[in-house]
Short mmCIF file of C-alpha atoms in Angstrom, two decimals:
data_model
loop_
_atom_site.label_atom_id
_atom_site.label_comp_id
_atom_site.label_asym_id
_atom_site.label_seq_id
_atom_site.Cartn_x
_atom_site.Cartn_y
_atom_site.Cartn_z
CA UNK A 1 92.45 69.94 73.38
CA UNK A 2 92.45 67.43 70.21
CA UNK A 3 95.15 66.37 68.33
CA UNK A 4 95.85 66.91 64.75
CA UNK A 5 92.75 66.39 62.50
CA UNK A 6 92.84 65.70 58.37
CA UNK A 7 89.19 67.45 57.18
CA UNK A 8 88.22 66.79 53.61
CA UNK A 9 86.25 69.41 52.50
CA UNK A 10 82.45 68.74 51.36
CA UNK A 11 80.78 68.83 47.97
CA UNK A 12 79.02 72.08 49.38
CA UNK A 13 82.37 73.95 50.49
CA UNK A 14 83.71 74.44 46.68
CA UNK A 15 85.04 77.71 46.19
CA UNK A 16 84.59 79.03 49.71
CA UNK A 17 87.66 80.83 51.07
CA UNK A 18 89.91 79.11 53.47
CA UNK A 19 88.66 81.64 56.73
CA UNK A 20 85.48 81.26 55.84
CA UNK A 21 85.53 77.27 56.25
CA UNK A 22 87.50 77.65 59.40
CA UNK A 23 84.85 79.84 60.82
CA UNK A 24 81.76 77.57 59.78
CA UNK A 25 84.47 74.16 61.35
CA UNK A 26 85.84 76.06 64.12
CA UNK A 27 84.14 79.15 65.08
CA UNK A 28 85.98 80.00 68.19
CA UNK A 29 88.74 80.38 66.49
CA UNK A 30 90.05 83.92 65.90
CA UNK A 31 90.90 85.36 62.39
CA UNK A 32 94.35 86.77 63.93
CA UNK A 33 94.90 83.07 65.10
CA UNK A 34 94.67 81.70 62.04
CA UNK A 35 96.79 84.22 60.48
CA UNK A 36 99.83 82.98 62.52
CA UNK A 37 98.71 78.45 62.16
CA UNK A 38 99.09 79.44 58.30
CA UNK A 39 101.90 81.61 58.61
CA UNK A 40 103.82 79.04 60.93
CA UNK A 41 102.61 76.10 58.20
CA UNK A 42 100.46 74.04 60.83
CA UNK A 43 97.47 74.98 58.90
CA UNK A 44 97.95 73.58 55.35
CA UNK A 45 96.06 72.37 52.82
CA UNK A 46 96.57 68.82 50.31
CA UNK A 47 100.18 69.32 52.15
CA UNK A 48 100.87 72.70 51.21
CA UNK A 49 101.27 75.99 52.46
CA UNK A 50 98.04 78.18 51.82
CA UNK A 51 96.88 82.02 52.75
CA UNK A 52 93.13 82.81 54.19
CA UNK A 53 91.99 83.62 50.98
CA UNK A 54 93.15 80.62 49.37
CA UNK A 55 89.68 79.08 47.83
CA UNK A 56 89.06 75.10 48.82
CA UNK A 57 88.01 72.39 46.79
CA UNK A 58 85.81 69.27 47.40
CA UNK A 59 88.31 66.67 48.16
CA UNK A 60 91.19 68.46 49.42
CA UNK A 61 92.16 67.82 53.01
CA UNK A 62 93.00 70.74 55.60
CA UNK A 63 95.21 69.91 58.16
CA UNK A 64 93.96 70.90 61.76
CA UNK A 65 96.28 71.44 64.16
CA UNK A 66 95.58 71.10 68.21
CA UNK A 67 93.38 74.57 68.83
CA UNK A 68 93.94 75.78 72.15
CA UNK A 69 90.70 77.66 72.19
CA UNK A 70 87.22 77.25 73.17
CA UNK A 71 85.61 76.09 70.12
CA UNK A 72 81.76 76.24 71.55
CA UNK A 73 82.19 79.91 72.51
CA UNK A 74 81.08 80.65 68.60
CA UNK A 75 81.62 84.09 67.68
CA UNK A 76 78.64 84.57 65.15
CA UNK A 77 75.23 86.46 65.42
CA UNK A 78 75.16 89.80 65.95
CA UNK A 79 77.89 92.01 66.13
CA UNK A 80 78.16 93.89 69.71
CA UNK A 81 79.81 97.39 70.36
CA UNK A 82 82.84 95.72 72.28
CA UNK A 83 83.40 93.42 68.91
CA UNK A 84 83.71 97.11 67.16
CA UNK A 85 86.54 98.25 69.01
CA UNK A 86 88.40 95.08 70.00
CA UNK A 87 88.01 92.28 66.84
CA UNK A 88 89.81 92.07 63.92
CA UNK A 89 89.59 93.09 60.60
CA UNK A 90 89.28 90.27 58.88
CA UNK A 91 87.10 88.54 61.24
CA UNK A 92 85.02 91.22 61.85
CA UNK A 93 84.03 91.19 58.14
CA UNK A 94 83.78 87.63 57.78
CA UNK A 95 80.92 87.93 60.52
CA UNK A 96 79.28 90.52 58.66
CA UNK A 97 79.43 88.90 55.19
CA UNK A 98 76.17 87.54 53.41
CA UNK A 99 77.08 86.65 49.78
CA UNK A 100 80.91 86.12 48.43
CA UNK A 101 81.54 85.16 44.49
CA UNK A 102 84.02 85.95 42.38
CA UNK A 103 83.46 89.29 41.69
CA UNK A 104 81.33 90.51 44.77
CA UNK A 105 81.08 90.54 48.64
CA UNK A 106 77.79 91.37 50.17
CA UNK A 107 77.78 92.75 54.22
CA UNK A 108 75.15 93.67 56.57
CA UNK A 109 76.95 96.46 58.12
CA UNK A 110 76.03 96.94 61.94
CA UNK A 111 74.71 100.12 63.26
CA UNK A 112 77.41 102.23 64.18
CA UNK A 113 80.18 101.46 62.19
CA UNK A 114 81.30 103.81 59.45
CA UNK A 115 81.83 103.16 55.72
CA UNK A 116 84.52 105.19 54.98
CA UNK A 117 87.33 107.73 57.09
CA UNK A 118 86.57 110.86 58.77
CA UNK A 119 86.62 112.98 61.80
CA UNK A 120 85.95 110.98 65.06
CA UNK A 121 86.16 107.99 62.59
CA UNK A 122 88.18 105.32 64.29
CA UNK A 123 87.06 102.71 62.43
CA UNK A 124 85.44 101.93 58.87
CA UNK A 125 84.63 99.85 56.63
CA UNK A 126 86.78 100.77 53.67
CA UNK A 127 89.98 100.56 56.17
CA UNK A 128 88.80 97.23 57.44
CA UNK A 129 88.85 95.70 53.89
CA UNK A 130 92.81 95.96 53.88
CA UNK A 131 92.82 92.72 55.63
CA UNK A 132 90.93 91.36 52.33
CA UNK A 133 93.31 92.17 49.90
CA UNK A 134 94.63 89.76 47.10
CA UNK A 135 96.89 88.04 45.82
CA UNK A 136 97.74 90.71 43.39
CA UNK A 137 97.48 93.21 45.91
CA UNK A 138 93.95 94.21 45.35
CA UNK A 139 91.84 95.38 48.04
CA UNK A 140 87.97 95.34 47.87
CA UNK A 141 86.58 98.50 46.94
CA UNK A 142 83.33 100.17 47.83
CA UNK A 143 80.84 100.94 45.23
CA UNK A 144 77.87 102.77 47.73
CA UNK A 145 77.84 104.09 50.71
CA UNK A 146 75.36 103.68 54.02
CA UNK A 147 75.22 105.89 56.58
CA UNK A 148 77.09 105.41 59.83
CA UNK A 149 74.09 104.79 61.76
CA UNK A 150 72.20 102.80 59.57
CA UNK A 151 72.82 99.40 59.69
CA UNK A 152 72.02 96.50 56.60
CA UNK A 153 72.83 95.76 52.99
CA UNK A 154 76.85 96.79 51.76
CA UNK A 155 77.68 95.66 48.21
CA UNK A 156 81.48 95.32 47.96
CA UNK A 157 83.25 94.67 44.78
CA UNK A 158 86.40 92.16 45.07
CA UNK A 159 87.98 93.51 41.34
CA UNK A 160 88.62 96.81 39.71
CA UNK A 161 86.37 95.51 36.74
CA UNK A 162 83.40 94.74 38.96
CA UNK A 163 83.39 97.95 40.53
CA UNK A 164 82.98 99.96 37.75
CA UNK A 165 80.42 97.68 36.84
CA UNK A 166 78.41 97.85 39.85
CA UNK A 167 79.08 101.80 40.09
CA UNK A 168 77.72 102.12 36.46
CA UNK A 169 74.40 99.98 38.03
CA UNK A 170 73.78 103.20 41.11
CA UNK A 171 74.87 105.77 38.83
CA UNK A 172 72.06 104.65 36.47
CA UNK A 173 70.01 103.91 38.86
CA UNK A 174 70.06 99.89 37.89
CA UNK A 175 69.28 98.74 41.60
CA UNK A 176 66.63 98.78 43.88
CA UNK A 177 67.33 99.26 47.37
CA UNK A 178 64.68 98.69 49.88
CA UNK A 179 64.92 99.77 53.68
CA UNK A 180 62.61 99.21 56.70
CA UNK A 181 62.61 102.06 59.29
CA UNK A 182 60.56 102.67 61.97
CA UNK A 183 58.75 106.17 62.09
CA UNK A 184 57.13 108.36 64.60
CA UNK A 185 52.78 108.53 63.91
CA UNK A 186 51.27 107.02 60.94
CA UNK A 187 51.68 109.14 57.72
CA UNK A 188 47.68 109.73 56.25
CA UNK A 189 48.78 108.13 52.78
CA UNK A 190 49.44 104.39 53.01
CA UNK A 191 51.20 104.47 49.92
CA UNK A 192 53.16 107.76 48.55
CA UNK A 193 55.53 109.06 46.65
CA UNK A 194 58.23 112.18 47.78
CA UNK A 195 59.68 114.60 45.63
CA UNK A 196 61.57 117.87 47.10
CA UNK A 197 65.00 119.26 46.64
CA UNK A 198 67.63 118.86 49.43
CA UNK A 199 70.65 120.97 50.04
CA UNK A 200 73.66 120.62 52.74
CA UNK A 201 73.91 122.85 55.52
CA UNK A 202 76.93 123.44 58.22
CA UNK A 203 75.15 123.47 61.51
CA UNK A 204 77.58 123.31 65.17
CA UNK A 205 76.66 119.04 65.09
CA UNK A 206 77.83 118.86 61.58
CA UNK A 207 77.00 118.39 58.58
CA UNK A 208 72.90 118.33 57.96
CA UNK A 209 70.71 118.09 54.89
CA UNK A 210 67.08 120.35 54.34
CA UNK A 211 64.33 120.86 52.18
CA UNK A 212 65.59 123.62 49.68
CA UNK A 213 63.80 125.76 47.28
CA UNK A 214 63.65 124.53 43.53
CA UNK A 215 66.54 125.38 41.85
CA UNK A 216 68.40 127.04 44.74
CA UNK A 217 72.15 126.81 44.57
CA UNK A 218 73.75 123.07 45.83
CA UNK A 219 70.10 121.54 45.75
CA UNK A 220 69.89 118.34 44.57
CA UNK A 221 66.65 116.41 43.29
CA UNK A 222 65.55 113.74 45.74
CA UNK A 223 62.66 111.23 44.99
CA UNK A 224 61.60 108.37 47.57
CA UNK A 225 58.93 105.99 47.97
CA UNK A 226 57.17 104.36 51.22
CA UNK A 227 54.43 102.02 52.01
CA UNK A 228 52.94 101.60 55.78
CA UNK A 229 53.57 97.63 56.33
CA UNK A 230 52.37 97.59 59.71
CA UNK A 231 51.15 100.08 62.80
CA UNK A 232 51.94 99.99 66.40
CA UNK A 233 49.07 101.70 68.22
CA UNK A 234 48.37 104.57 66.05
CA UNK A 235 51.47 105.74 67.40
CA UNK A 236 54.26 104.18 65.33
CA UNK A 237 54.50 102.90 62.07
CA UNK A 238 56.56 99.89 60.01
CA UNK A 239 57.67 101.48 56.62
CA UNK A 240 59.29 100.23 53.64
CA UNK A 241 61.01 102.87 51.60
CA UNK A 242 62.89 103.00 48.59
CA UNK A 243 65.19 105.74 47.42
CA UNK A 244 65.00 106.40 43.69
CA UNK A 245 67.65 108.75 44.09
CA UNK A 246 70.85 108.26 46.24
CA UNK A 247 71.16 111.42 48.59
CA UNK A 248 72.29 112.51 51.46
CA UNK A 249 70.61 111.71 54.63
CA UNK A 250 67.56 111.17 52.10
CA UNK A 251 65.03 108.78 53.63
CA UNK A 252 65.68 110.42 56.79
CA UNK A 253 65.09 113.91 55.51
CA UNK A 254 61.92 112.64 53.53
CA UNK A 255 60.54 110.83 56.80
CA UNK A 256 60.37 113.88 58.46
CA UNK A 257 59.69 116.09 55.43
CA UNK A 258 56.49 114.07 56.08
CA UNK A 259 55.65 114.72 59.69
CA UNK A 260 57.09 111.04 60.14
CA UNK A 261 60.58 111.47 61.24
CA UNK A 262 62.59 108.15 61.72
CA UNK A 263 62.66 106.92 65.68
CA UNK A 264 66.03 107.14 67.35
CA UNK A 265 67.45 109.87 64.46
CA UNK A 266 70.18 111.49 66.05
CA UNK A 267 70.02 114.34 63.80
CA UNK A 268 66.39 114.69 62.30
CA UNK A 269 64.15 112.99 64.91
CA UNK A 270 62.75 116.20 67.47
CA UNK A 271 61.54 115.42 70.71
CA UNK A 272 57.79 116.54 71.00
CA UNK A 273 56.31 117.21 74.63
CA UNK A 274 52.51 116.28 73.64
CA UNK A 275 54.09 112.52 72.35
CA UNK A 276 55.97 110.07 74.48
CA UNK A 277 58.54 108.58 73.22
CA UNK A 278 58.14 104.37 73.41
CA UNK A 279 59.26 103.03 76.58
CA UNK A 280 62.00 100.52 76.39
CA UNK A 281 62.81 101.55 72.59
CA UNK A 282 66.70 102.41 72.65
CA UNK A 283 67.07 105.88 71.06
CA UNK A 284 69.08 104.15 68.02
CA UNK A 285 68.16 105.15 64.54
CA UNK A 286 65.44 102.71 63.30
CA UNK A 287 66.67 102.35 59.54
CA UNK A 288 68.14 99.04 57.93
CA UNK A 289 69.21 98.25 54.30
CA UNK A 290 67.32 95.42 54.14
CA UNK A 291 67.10 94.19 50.73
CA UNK A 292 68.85 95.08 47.56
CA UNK A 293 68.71 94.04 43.58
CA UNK A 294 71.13 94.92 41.80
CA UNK A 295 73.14 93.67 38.47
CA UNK A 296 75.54 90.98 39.25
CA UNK A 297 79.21 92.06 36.80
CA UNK A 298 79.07 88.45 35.47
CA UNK A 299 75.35 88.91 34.43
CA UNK A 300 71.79 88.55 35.55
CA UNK A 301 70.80 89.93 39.30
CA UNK A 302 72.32 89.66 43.00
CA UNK A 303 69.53 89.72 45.57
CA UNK A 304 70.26 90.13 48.95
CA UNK A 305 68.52 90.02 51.91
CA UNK A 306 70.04 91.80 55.87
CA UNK A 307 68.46 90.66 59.10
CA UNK A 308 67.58 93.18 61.25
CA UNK A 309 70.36 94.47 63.37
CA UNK A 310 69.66 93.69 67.79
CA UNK A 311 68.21 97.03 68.48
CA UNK A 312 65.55 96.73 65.90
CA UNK A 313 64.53 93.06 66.79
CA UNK A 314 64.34 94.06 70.49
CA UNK A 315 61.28 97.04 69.85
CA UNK A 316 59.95 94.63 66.96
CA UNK A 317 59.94 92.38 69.85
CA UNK A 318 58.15 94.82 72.21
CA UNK A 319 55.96 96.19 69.51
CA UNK A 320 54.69 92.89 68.37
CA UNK A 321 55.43 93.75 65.13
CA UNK A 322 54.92 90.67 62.74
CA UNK A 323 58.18 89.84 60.43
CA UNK A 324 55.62 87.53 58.32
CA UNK A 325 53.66 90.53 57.36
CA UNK A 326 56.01 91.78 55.43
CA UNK A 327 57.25 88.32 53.47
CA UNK A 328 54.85 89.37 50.50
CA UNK A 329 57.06 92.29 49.27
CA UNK A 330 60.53 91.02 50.91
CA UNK A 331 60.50 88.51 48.09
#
C-alpha cells in the first residue's frame, strides 16, 4: 500500500470529471470508495474539498491518499451479469460511458439492462442516473429509449435545455441510428427497404408488436432499412439496419416480417425443425446500437460509435465474421 501521492493533472485531463480521472489513475478503485475518501476530505483537490463531479483542470493537484485496494484488478471492459446486480450506480455508468461534454453523456448500454422502470425491472438505467445528479440537483435525463435486450448506443442529456434539444432531433427524425444484428438465412435483396404498419398486442409473455392492416386502429407507420454486410454459410447473415421511424420492437418485427428474424430474439425469433440453430451461439438477441449521428445542443453533430457487447464478439468470433468489412459504412 503507497503513501500519500500529489497528481497534477495532464494537459489532456481538462474538463474531465473527478471519477472519471480516478478510474483512468486508479481503476480498482470503487465508485462507492471514493464517495466516502471525498466525503471524509482525504481526497481533495488544489487543497480543497471537491465532489465526483467536480471537473479538473490541467495543473491542479489531487491528493491521493493510501488505497487499500488492488489497483491492477481494473474493473473496465465489458460489463458481466454479476456487475449488474452487485456494482454501483455511479460506477456502473462510468464503465459504460463513451462521450461526456457539457451538455451530453453517451453509453453503450449492455444487453440486459433496462432503460427505464417496470415490472420485473430491478434495475435501469434512468434509476441508475440518480447517482449523476448535479450540483443544482439535476439528474440526467433520457431522451430515447433501447430495448432491454439490445445492447449499444444511449444518448443521455446532462441539462433540461439539452434534452429538449436532443428530443426535438428523434421527434424530427434529425438522427441516424445504425444497428448491426445478426439474422437467421440470407434475405434475397442485398439492399431493401421495409414499410408495414405495426400495432401492440397483449399476449400471456407480454407485451408484443405485429404486422397490422393499413389504417387499422393503434397501427403505427414503421419504415426500416438493411443492407447484407457479410454471410456466414448461406445460413446466417451480418445486417446493418436503420430505423427511419422509432417503433416498438421495430427492427425486430421487420427482420422477421422478412423471413429473417433476429438470432437469439426472445420474443420474435421461432425455432424451425428443418434449420439448426448455430452451435455454440448463446441464444442472446443479436442486435447492437452501434453507431449514431445526431445534433449535438451546442451545434454541429455527435457521432458515436458502441463496441460490440461479449456475446456478439464470441459468435463473430466463431463465425469468422470480419469487423474490417464493415469499416467502409461504420465511418
Amino acid at each position: 500500500m503507497a503513501g500519500i501521492e500529489h497528481i497534477t493533472v495532464e494537459a489532456d485531463e481538462a474538463g474531465m470529471r473527478l471519477d472519471r480521472w480516478f478510474k483512468v489513475h486508479f481503476p480498482g478503485l470503487g465508485f462507492g470508495q471514493l464517495q466516502k475518501l471525498l466525503r471524509s476530505g482525504q481526497v481533495r483537490v488544489d487543497g480543497g474539498r471537491v465532489k465526483t463531479d467536480a471537473r479538473v483542470q490541467p495543473g491542479q493537484v489531487v491528493r491521493v491518499p493510501p488505497l487499500d485496494v488492488d489497483l491492477k484488478s481494473t474493473k473496465s471492459g465489458p460489463i458481466a451479469s454479476k456487475d449488474l446486480k452487485h456494482s454501483d450506480d455511479g460506477e456502473l455508468l462510468a464503465r459504460m460511458l463513451l462521450h461526456e461534454d457539457d451538455k451530453v453523456f453517451v453509453l453503450n448500454k449492455p444487453a440486459g439492462l433496462a432503460v427505464q422502470g417496470g415490472s420485473g425491472v430491478n434495475r435501469n438505467i434512468d434509476k441508475m442516473l440518480e447517482a449523476w445528479t448535479n450540483k443544482r440537483g439535476e439528474k440526467p435525463r433520457l431522451v430515447h429509449r433501447l430495448d432491454r435486450d439490445t445492447s449499444g448506443v444511449l444518448v443521455i442529456a446532462r441539462t433540461r435545455g439539452a434534452a429538449q434539444k436532443l428530443t426535438a432531433a428523434f421527434r424530427e427524425r434529425d438522427t441516424k441510428k445504425t444497428y448491426w444484428s445478426l439474422v437467421k438465412g440470407v434475405p434475397r435483396k442485398h439492399e431493401d427497404r421495409i414499410s408495414t404498419w405495426l400495432v401492440k398486442e397483449q399476449t400471456p409473455d407480454g407485451d408484443r408488436m405485429r404486422i397490422a392492416k393499413h389504417g387499422e386502429d393503434g397501427a403505427d407507420h414503421a419504415i426500416s432499412y438493411y443492407r447484407v454486410i457479410e454471410t456466414a454459410a448461406q445460413s446466417l447473415a451480418w445486417l446493418e439496419m436503420e430505423p427511419y421511424t422509432g417503433r416498438t420492437h421495430q427492427l425486430r418485427v421487420h427482420a422477421l416480417h422478412i423471413g429473417h428474424p433476429i438470432i437469439g430474439d426472445p420474443k420474435y425469433f421461432i425455432d424451425d425443425p428443418n434449420w439448426d440453430f448455430p452451435g455454440g451461439v448463446q441464444r442472446r438477441l443479436h442486435l447492437h446500437a452501434r453507431k449514431i449521428d445526431i445534433p449535438h445542443p451546442n451545434g454541429g453533430r455527435l457521432k458515436v460509435t458502441a463496441p460490440l457487447p461479449p456475446h456478439m464478439v464470441q459468435t463473430w468470433n466463431l463465425l469468422g465474421l470480419d469487423l474490417d468489412s464493415a469499416t467502409e459504412s461504420d465511418d
